[in-house]
Amino acid sequence: MSVVVLISGRGSNMEALLDAQVPVSAVLSNRADAKGLAIAAARGVPTAVVEHQRFSTREAFEHALGQEIDRLAPRLVALAGFMRILTPAFARRYAGRMLNIHPSLLPELPGLHTHERALAAGAAKHGCTVHFVTAELDHGPIVIQAEVPVRASDTAATLAARVLRQEHVIYPRAVRWFLDDRLVIEGDKVRVKGNDAQVLASSD
Ligand code: GRF
C-alpha cells in the first residue's frame, strides 16, 4: 500500500502528502542537502540518499535509484520536486505507477521557471498539474490540475506561492485516488472512477 517519495529540495509537497496521512514508506533524494530529508526524518519516515553526482552516467544513477526503490516495493513512486531528468527506460520501468507534480497547467509551460514564463507571457491564469510520468518530460496523462489567477501585482514569488498552495491540495488528492484504485489511464487521458473534479479553480 505504500508510497516512495523522491525529492531534491525543500520537500513541501512531500510534507503535504505526510499531512494527508499518505502511507509513505521512505523518502529518497538525489541530494544529501535536500531540506526535506530532515523534515521526513523528524516525522519518523525512513530516508535515503542516492547522490547522482557519484555516478558517471544517468543510467548508472538510475540503476542505483531503482534498486533502492524496488527494495521498498512501493505501489507508487511520487516525484515531489525531484530535479533529475529521467531516461525513457526509467519511466517505462515505473509506467502507470509513478506520478509527478509540475508547477504549470500542462501542456502549457513544461520545463523550468514556469512562474517567470507565465508572467512574461502575460497569462491570465496559471496553476499546477499532477500527471503520470512517461518518457517525454512533463507530458504524461494528466490526473488533476488546479488553476489560479495571475494578478497584475504578481511577482514570480507571489505567483509561485499561490500555485504551491494548490500543489499541496491536488497532490495528496491524486495519490489517494491512485491508492484507492480510482485512476484509469485511457490512452493519454486519465479518468477518475466516481467522476470527482479533475480541474479545480481557486480564486485564492
Ligand atoms: C514544486 O513547485 C513542484 O511542483 C516542482 O518543484 C517544486 C518542489 O517544491 N516540481 P517542494 O520541494 O515540494 O517544496
Coordinates of N, CA and C and ligand atoms in Angstrom, one line a residue:
M1 N 0.8 -1.2 0.0 CA 0.0 0.0 0.0 C 0.9 1.3 0.0
S2 N 2.2 1.1 0.0 CA 3.0 2.2 0.3 C 3.4 3.1 -0.9
V3 N 3.9 4.2 -0.5 CA 4.4 5.2 -1.5 C 5.9 5.6 -1.2
V4 N 6.7 5.6 -2.2 CA 8.1 6.1 -2.0 C 8.1 7.5 -2.7
V5 N 8.6 8.5 -1.9 CA 8.6 9.9 -2.4 C 10.0 10.3 -2.8
L6 N 10.2 10.8 -4.0 CA 11.5 11.3 -4.4 C 11.6 12.8 -4.4
I7 N 12.6 13.3 -3.7 CA 12.7 14.8 -3.6 C 14.1 15.2 -4.0
S8 N 14.3 16.5 -4.2 CA 15.6 17.1 -4.4 C 15.9 18.3 -3.5
G9 N 14.8 18.8 -2.9 CA 15.0 20.1 -2.2 C 14.1 20.2 -0.9
R10 N 13.3 21.3 -1.0 CA 12.5 21.8 0.2 C 11.6 20.7 0.7
G11 N 10.9 20.0 -0.1 CA 10.0 18.9 0.3 C 8.7 19.3 0.8
S12 N 8.2 20.5 0.4 CA 6.8 20.9 0.9 C 5.7 20.0 0.4
N13 N 5.9 19.5 -0.9 CA 4.8 18.6 -1.4 C 4.9 17.2 -0.7
M14 N 6.1 16.8 -0.4 CA 6.2 15.6 0.4 C 5.6 15.7 1.8
E15 N 5.7 16.9 2.4 CA 5.1 17.2 3.7 C 3.6 17.2 3.6
A16 N 3.1 17.7 2.5 CA 1.6 17.7 2.3 C 1.1 16.3 2.2
L17 N 1.9 15.4 1.5 CA 1.5 14.0 1.5 C 1.5 13.4 2.9
L18 N 2.5 13.7 3.7 CA 2.5 13.2 5.0 C 1.4 13.7 5.9
D19 N 1.1 15.0 5.7 CA 0.0 15.7 6.4 C -1.3 15.0 6.1
A20 N -1.4 14.5 4.9 CA -2.7 13.9 4.4 C -2.7 12.4 4.8
Q21 N -1.8 12.0 5.6 CA -1.8 10.6 6.0 C -1.5 9.6 4.9
V22 N -0.9 10.0 3.9 CA -0.5 9.1 2.8 C 0.6 8.1 3.4
P23 N 0.4 6.8 3.2 CA 1.4 5.9 3.7 C 2.7 5.9 3.0
V24 N 3.6 6.8 3.4 CA 4.9 6.9 2.8 C 5.9 6.0 3.5
S25 N 6.5 5.1 2.7 CA 7.4 4.1 3.4 C 8.8 4.6 3.4
A26 N 9.2 5.6 2.5 CA 10.5 6.2 2.5 C 10.5 7.4 1.6
V27 N 11.5 8.3 1.9 CA 11.8 9.4 1.1 C 13.2 9.3 0.6
L28 N 13.3 9.4 -0.7 CA 14.7 9.3 -1.3 C 15.0 10.6 -1.9
S29 N 16.3 10.9 -1.9 CA 16.8 12.2 -2.5 C 18.0 11.9 -3.3
N30 N 18.2 12.7 -4.4 CA 19.5 12.6 -5.1 C 20.5 13.6 -4.6
R31 N 20.1 14.4 -3.5 CA 21.0 15.4 -2.9 C 21.0 15.2 -1.4
A32 N 22.1 15.1 -0.9 CA 22.3 14.9 0.6 C 21.8 16.2 1.3
D33 N 21.8 17.3 0.7 CA 21.5 18.6 1.4 C 20.0 19.0 1.2
A34 N 19.2 18.1 0.6 CA 17.8 18.4 0.4 C 17.1 18.6 1.8
K35 N 16.5 19.8 1.9 CA 15.9 20.2 3.2 C 14.8 19.2 3.7
G36 N 14.1 18.7 2.7 CA 13.0 17.8 3.0 C 13.4 16.5 3.7
L37 N 14.7 16.1 3.6 CA 15.2 14.9 4.3 C 15.0 15.0 5.8
A38 N 15.4 16.2 6.3 CA 15.3 16.4 7.8 C 13.8 16.4 8.2
I39 N 13.0 17.0 7.4 CA 11.6 17.1 7.7 C 11.0 15.6 7.8
A40 N 11.4 14.8 6.8 CA 10.9 13.4 6.8 C 11.4 12.7 8.0
A41 N 12.7 12.8 8.3 CA 13.3 12.1 9.4 C 12.7 12.5 10.7
A42 N 12.4 13.8 10.9 CA 11.7 14.3 12.1 C 10.4 13.7 12.3
R43 N 9.8 13.3 11.2 CA 8.4 12.7 11.3 C 8.5 11.2 11.3
G44 N 9.7 10.7 11.4 CA 9.9 9.2 11.6 C 9.8 8.4 10.3
V45 N 9.9 9.1 9.2 CA 9.9 8.4 7.9 C 11.3 8.1 7.5
P46 N 11.6 6.9 7.1 CA 13.0 6.5 6.7 C 13.4 7.3 5.4
T47 N 14.7 7.7 5.4 CA 15.2 8.4 4.3 C 16.4 7.7 3.7
A48 N 16.7 8.0 2.5 CA 18.0 7.5 1.9 C 18.4 8.5 0.8
V49 N 19.7 8.5 0.6 CA 20.2 9.4 -0.4 C 21.0 8.6 -1.5
V50 N 20.6 8.8 -2.8 CA 21.4 8.3 -3.9 C 21.9 9.5 -4.7
E51 N 23.1 9.8 -4.4 CA 23.6 11.1 -5.0 C 24.0 10.9 -6.4
H52 N 23.3 11.6 -7.3 CA 23.6 11.5 -8.7 C 25.0 11.8 -9.1
Q53 N 25.6 12.7 -8.3 CA 27.0 13.1 -8.6 C 28.0 12.0 -8.5
R54 N 27.6 11.0 -7.8 CA 28.6 9.9 -7.6 C 28.6 8.9 -8.8
F55 N 27.7 9.1 -9.7 CA 27.6 8.2 -10.8 C 28.1 8.9 -12.1
S56 N 28.8 8.2 -13.0 CA 29.3 8.8 -14.2 C 28.3 8.9 -15.3
T57 N 27.2 8.1 -15.2 CA 26.2 8.2 -16.2 C 24.8 8.2 -15.6
R58 N 23.8 8.8 -16.3 CA 22.5 8.8 -15.9 C 21.9 7.4 -15.6
E59 N 22.3 6.5 -16.5 CA 21.9 5.1 -16.4 C 22.4 4.4 -15.1
A60 N 23.6 4.7 -14.7 CA 24.2 4.1 -13.5 C 23.5 4.7 -12.3
F61 N 23.2 6.0 -12.3 CA 22.5 6.6 -11.2 C 21.1 6.0 -11.1
E62 N 20.4 5.9 -12.2 CA 19.1 5.3 -12.2 C 19.0 3.8 -11.8
H63 N 20.1 3.1 -12.1 CA 20.2 1.7 -11.7 C 20.2 1.7 -10.2
A64 N 21.0 2.5 -9.6 CA 21.1 2.5 -8.1 C 19.8 3.0 -7.5
L65 N 19.2 4.0 -8.0 CA 18.0 4.6 -7.5 C 16.9 3.5 -7.6
G66 N 16.8 2.8 -8.8 CA 15.8 1.8 -9.0 C 16.0 0.7 -8.0
Q67 N 17.2 0.3 -7.7 CA 17.4 -0.8 -6.7 C 16.9 -0.4 -5.3
E68 N 17.1 0.9 -5.0 CA 16.6 1.4 -3.7 C 15.1 1.4 -3.7
I69 N 14.5 1.9 -4.8 CA 13.0 1.9 -4.8 C 12.5 0.5 -4.8
D70 N 13.0 -0.4 -5.6 CA 12.5 -1.8 -5.7 C 12.6 -2.6 -4.4
R71 N 13.7 -2.3 -3.6 CA 13.9 -2.9 -2.3 C 12.7 -2.6 -1.4
L72 N 12.1 -1.4 -1.6 CA 10.9 -1.0 -0.8 C 9.6 -1.5 -1.4
A73 N 9.6 -2.0 -2.6 CA 8.5 -2.5 -3.3 C 7.2 -1.6 -3.1
P74 N 7.3 -0.3 -3.5 CA 6.1 0.5 -3.3 C 5.1 0.3 -4.3
R75 N 3.9 0.6 -4.0 CA 2.8 0.6 -5.1 C 3.0 1.8 -6.0
L76 N 3.5 2.9 -5.4 CA 3.5 4.2 -6.2 C 4.9 4.9 -5.9
V77 N 5.4 5.5 -6.9 CA 6.6 6.4 -6.8 C 6.1 7.8 -7.0
A78 N 6.2 8.7 -6.1 CA 5.7 10.0 -6.2 C 6.9 11.0 -6.3
L79 N 7.1 11.6 -7.4 CA 8.1 12.6 -7.6 C 7.6 13.9 -7.0
A80 N 8.4 14.5 -6.1 CA 7.9 15.7 -5.5 C 9.1 16.7 -5.4
G81 N 9.2 17.5 -6.5 CA 10.4 18.4 -6.6 C 11.6 17.6 -6.8
F82 N 11.5 16.5 -7.6 CA 12.7 15.7 -7.9 C 13.3 16.2 -9.2
M83 N 14.5 16.8 -9.1 CA 15.0 17.6 -10.2 C 16.0 16.9 -11.1
R84 N 15.7 15.7 -11.4 CA 16.6 15.0 -12.4 C 15.7 14.6 -13.5
I85 N 16.2 14.7 -14.7 CA 15.5 14.2 -15.9 C 15.7 12.7 -15.9
L86 N 14.6 12.0 -16.2 CA 14.7 10.6 -16.1 C 14.7 10.0 -17.6
T87 N 15.5 8.9 -17.7 CA 15.6 8.3 -19.0 C 14.2 7.6 -19.4
P88 N 14.0 7.4 -20.7 CA 12.8 6.7 -21.1 C 12.7 5.3 -20.4
A89 N 13.9 4.7 -20.2 CA 13.9 3.3 -19.7 C 13.4 3.4 -18.2
F90 N 13.8 4.4 -17.5 CA 13.3 4.5 -16.1 C 11.8 4.8 -16.0
A91 N 11.4 5.7 -16.9 CA 9.9 6.0 -17.0 C 9.1 4.7 -17.3
R92 N 9.6 3.9 -18.2 CA 8.9 2.7 -18.6 C 8.9 1.7 -17.4
R93 N 10.0 1.6 -16.7 CA 10.1 0.7 -15.6 C 9.0 0.9 -14.5
Y94 N 8.6 2.2 -14.4 CA 7.6 2.5 -13.4 C 6.3 3.1 -14.1
A95 N 6.1 2.7 -15.3 CA 4.9 3.1 -16.1 C 3.6 2.8 -15.3
G96 N 2.8 3.8 -15.2 CA 1.5 3.6 -14.6 C 1.5 3.6 -13.1
R97 N 2.8 3.7 -12.5 CA 2.9 3.8 -11.0 C 3.9 4.8 -10.6
M98 N 4.1 5.9 -11.4 CA 4.9 7.0 -11.0 C 4.2 8.3 -11.4
L99 N 4.0 9.1 -10.4 CA 3.4 10.4 -10.5 C 4.4 11.6 -10.3
N100 N 4.1 12.7 -11.0 CA 4.9 13.9 -10.8 C 4.0 15.1 -10.6
I101 N 4.5 16.1 -9.8 CA 3.7 17.4 -9.7 C 4.5 18.4 -10.4
H102 N 3.9 19.2 -11.3 CA 4.6 20.2 -12.1 C 3.8 21.6 -11.9
P103 N 4.6 22.6 -11.7 CA 4.0 23.9 -11.4 C 3.6 24.7 -12.7
S104 N 2.7 24.1 -13.5 CA 2.1 24.8 -14.6 C 0.9 24.0 -15.0
L105 N 0.0 24.7 -15.8 CA -1.1 24.0 -16.4 C -0.7 23.3 -17.7
L106 N -0.1 22.1 -17.5 CA 0.4 21.3 -18.7 C -0.8 21.1 -19.6
P107 N -0.6 21.1 -20.9 CA 0.7 21.1 -21.6 C 1.4 22.4 -21.7
E108 N 0.8 23.5 -21.1 CA 1.5 24.8 -21.1 C 2.7 24.7 -20.2
L109 N 3.8 25.3 -20.6 CA 4.9 25.6 -19.8 C 5.5 24.3 -19.2
P110 N 5.9 23.3 -20.0 CA 6.7 22.2 -19.4 C 8.1 22.8 -19.1
G111 N 8.9 22.1 -18.3 CA 10.3 22.5 -18.0 C 10.3 23.5 -16.8
L112 N 11.4 24.3 -16.8 CA 11.7 25.1 -15.6 C 11.2 26.5 -15.7
H113 N 11.3 27.2 -14.5 CA 11.0 28.6 -14.4 C 9.6 29.0 -14.9
T114 N 8.6 28.1 -14.6 CA 7.3 28.3 -15.1 C 6.6 29.6 -14.7
H115 N 6.9 30.0 -13.4 CA 6.2 31.2 -12.9 C 6.7 32.5 -13.7
E116 N 8.0 32.5 -13.9 CA 8.5 33.7 -14.6 C 8.0 33.6 -16.1
R117 N 7.9 32.5 -16.6 CA 7.4 32.4 -18.0 C 5.9 32.7 -18.1
A118 N 5.2 32.3 -17.1 CA 3.7 32.6 -17.2 C 3.6 34.2 -17.1
L119 N 4.3 34.8 -16.3 CA 4.2 36.3 -16.2 C 4.7 36.9 -17.5
A120 N 5.8 36.4 -18.0 CA 6.4 37.0 -19.2 C 5.4 36.9 -20.4
A121 N 4.6 35.8 -20.4 CA 3.7 35.5 -21.5 C 2.4 36.3 -21.3
G122 N 2.2 37.0 -20.1 CA 1.0 37.7 -19.8 C -0.2 36.8 -19.6
A123 N 0.1 35.6 -19.1 CA -1.0 34.6 -18.9 C -2.0 35.2 -17.9
A124 N -3.3 34.9 -18.1 CA -4.3 35.3 -17.2 C -4.5 34.3 -16.1
K125 N -4.2 33.1 -16.4 CA -4.2 32.0 -15.4 C -3.0 31.1 -15.5
H126 N -2.8 30.5 -14.3 CA -1.6 29.6 -14.2 C -2.0 28.5 -13.2
G127 N -1.1 27.6 -12.9 CA -1.6 26.6 -11.9 C -0.6 25.5 -11.9
C128 N -1.1 24.3 -11.6 CA -0.2 23.1 -11.4 C -1.0 21.9 -11.8
T129 N -0.2 20.8 -12.0 CA -0.7 19.6 -12.6 C 0.0 18.4 -12.0
V130 N -0.8 17.4 -11.7 CA -0.3 16.1 -11.3 C -0.5 15.1 -12.5
H131 N 0.6 14.5 -12.9 CA 0.5 13.6 -14.1 C 1.3 12.4 -13.9
F132 N 0.9 11.3 -14.7 CA 1.7 10.1 -14.7 C 3.0 10.5 -15.5
V133 N 4.1 9.8 -15.1 CA 5.4 10.1 -15.7 C 5.5 9.1 -16.9
T134 N 5.8 9.7 -18.1 CA 6.1 9.0 -19.3 C 7.5 9.4 -19.8
A135 N 7.9 8.8 -20.9 CA 9.2 9.1 -21.4 C 9.4 10.5 -21.8
E136 N 8.4 11.2 -22.2 CA 8.6 12.6 -22.6 C 8.4 13.5 -21.4
L137 N 9.3 14.3 -21.1 CA 9.4 15.2 -19.9 C 8.1 16.0 -19.8
D138 N 7.4 15.9 -18.6 CA 6.2 16.8 -18.3 C 5.1 16.6 -19.3
H139 N 5.0 15.4 -19.9 CA 3.9 15.2 -20.9 C 3.0 14.0 -20.6
G140 N 3.1 13.3 -19.5 CA 2.2 12.1 -19.3 C 0.8 12.5 -19.0
P141 N -0.1 11.4 -19.0 CA -1.5 11.6 -18.8 C -1.8 12.4 -17.5
I142 N -2.7 13.4 -17.6 CA -2.9 14.3 -16.5 C -4.0 13.7 -15.6
V143 N -3.7 13.7 -14.3 CA -4.6 13.2 -13.3 C -5.5 14.4 -12.7
I144 N -4.9 15.5 -12.4 CA -5.6 16.6 -11.8 C -4.9 17.9 -12.0
Q145 N -5.6 19.0 -12.2 CA -5.0 20.3 -12.3 C -5.7 21.3 -11.4
A146 N -5.0 22.3 -10.9 CA -5.6 23.4 -10.2 C -5.2 24.7 -10.9
E147 N -6.2 25.5 -11.1 CA -5.9 26.8 -11.8 C -5.9 27.9 -10.7
V148 N -5.0 28.9 -10.9 CA -5.1 30.1 -10.1 C -5.0 31.3 -11.0
P149 N -5.6 32.4 -10.5 CA -5.5 33.6 -11.3 C -4.1 34.2 -11.3
V150 N -3.7 34.9 -12.4 CA -2.4 35.7 -12.3 C -2.9 37.1 -12.1
R151 N -2.3 37.8 -11.1 CA -2.8 39.1 -10.7 C -1.7 40.1 -11.2
A152 N -2.2 41.4 -11.5 CA -1.3 42.4 -12.1 C -0.1 42.7 -11.2
S153 N -0.4 42.5 -9.9 CA 0.7 42.9 -8.9 C 1.7 41.7 -8.7
D154 N 1.4 40.6 -9.4 CA 2.2 39.4 -9.1 C 3.7 39.5 -9.5
T155 N 4.5 39.0 -8.6 CA 5.9 38.7 -9.0 C 6.0 37.2 -9.1
A156 N 7.1 36.7 -9.6 CA 7.3 35.2 -9.7 C 7.1 34.6 -8.3
A157 N 7.6 35.3 -7.3 CA 7.5 34.7 -5.9 C 6.0 34.6 -5.4
T158 N 5.3 35.7 -5.7 CA 3.9 35.6 -5.2 C 3.1 34.6 -6.0
L159 N 3.3 34.6 -7.2 CA 2.6 33.6 -8.1 C 3.0 32.2 -7.7
A160 N 4.3 31.9 -7.5 CA 4.7 30.6 -7.1 C 4.1 30.2 -5.8
A161 N 3.9 31.1 -4.8 CA 3.3 30.8 -3.5 C 1.9 30.4 -3.7
R162 N 1.2 31.2 -4.6 CA -0.2 30.9 -4.9 C -0.4 29.5 -5.5
V163 N 0.5 29.2 -6.4 CA 0.4 27.9 -7.1 C 0.8 26.8 -6.1
L164 N 1.8 27.0 -5.2 CA 2.2 26.0 -4.3 C 1.1 25.6 -3.3
R165 N 0.3 26.6 -2.9 CA -0.8 26.2 -2.0 C -1.7 25.2 -2.7
Q166 N -1.9 25.3 -4.0 CA -2.8 24.4 -4.7 C -2.1 23.1 -5.0
E167 N -0.7 23.1 -5.1 CA 0.0 21.8 -5.3 C -0.3 21.0 -4.0
H168 N -0.3 21.6 -2.9 CA -0.5 20.9 -1.6 C -1.9 20.3 -1.5
V169 N -2.8 20.9 -2.3 CA -4.2 20.3 -2.3 C -4.3 19.2 -3.3
I170 N -3.7 19.4 -4.5 CA -4.0 18.3 -5.5 C -3.1 17.1 -5.4
Y171 N -1.9 17.3 -4.9 CA -1.0 16.1 -4.9 C -1.6 15.0 -4.0
P172 N -1.9 15.3 -2.7 CA -2.5 14.3 -1.8 C -3.8 13.7 -2.4
R173 N -4.6 14.5 -3.1 CA -5.8 14.0 -3.7 C -5.5 13.0 -4.8
A174 N -4.5 13.3 -5.6 CA -4.2 12.4 -6.7 C -3.6 11.1 -6.2
V175 N -2.8 11.2 -5.2 CA -2.1 10.0 -4.6 C -3.2 9.1 -3.9
R176 N -4.1 9.7 -3.3 CA -5.2 9.0 -2.6 C -6.0 8.3 -3.7
W177 N -6.4 9.0 -4.7 CA -7.1 8.3 -5.8 C -6.4 7.1 -6.3
F178 N -5.0 7.3 -6.5 CA -4.2 6.1 -7.0 C -4.3 5.0 -6.1
L179 N -4.1 5.2 -4.8 CA -4.1 4.2 -3.8 C -5.4 3.5 -3.6
D180 N -6.5 4.3 -3.9 CA -7.8 3.7 -3.8 C -8.2 3.0 -5.2
D181 N -7.3 2.9 -6.1 CA -7.6 2.2 -7.4 C -8.6 3.0 -8.2
R182 N -8.6 4.3 -8.1 CA -9.7 5.0 -8.8 C -9.2 5.6 -10.1
L183 N -8.0 5.5 -10.4 CA -7.4 6.1 -11.7 C -7.4 5.1 -12.8
V184 N -7.9 5.5 -13.9 CA -7.9 4.6 -15.1 C -7.2 5.4 -16.2
I185 N -6.1 4.9 -16.7 CA -5.4 5.5 -17.8 C -6.0 5.0 -19.1
E186 N -6.6 6.0 -19.8 CA -7.2 5.6 -21.1 C -6.5 6.4 -22.2
G187 N -5.5 5.8 -22.8 CA -4.7 6.5 -23.8 C -3.9 7.5 -23.1
D188 N -4.0 8.8 -23.6 CA -3.3 9.9 -23.0 C -4.1 10.7 -22.0
K189 N -5.2 10.0 -21.6 CA -6.1 10.7 -20.6 C -6.2 9.8 -19.3
V190 N -6.6 10.4 -18.2 CA -6.9 9.7 -17.0 C -8.3 10.0 -16.6
R191 N -9.0 8.9 -16.3 CA -10.4 9.0 -15.8 C -10.4 8.7 -14.3
V192 N -11.1 9.4 -13.6 CA -11.3 9.1 -12.1 C -12.6 8.4 -11.9
K193 N -12.5 7.2 -11.4 CA -13.8 6.5 -11.1 C -14.6 7.3 -10.1
G194 N -15.8 7.5 -10.3 CA -16.6 8.3 -9.4 C -16.8 9.8 -9.9
N195 N -16.0 10.1 -10.9 CA -16.1 11.4 -11.6 C -15.9 12.6 -10.7
D196 N -14.9 12.5 -9.7 CA -14.5 13.7 -9.0 C -13.9 14.7 -9.9
A197 N -13.9 16.0 -9.6 CA -13.4 17.0 -10.5 C -11.9 16.9 -10.7
Q198 N -11.5 16.9 -11.9 CA -10.0 16.8 -12.2 C -9.4 18.2 -12.6
V199 N -10.3 19.2 -12.6 CA -9.8 20.6 -12.7 C -10.4 21.4 -11.6
L200 N -9.6 22.0 -10.8 CA -10.0 22.8 -9.7 C -9.7 24.3 -10.0
A201 N -10.6 25.2 -9.7 CA -10.3 26.6 -9.9 C -10.3 27.3 -8.6
S202 N -9.1 27.9 -8.2 CA -9.0 28.6 -7.0 C -9.1 30.1 -7.2
S203 N -9.8 30.8 -6.4 CA -9.8 32.3 -6.5 C -8.8 32.9 -5.5
D204 N -8.1 32.1 -4.8 CA -7.2 32.5 -3.7 C -6.3 33.6 -4.1
Ligands
GRF1 C1 7.2 22.4 -6.7 O1 6.8 23.6 -7.3 C2 6.9 21.3 -7.7 O2 5.8 21.5 -8.5 C3 8.1 21.3 -8.6 O3 9.2 21.6 -7.7 C4 8.7 22.3 -6.6 C5 9.1 21.5 -5.4 O4 8.7 22.1 -4.2 N1 8.3 20.1 -9.3 P1 8.8 21.2 -2.8 O5 10.2 20.6 -2.8 O6 7.8 20.2 -2.9 O7 8.6 22.2 -1.7

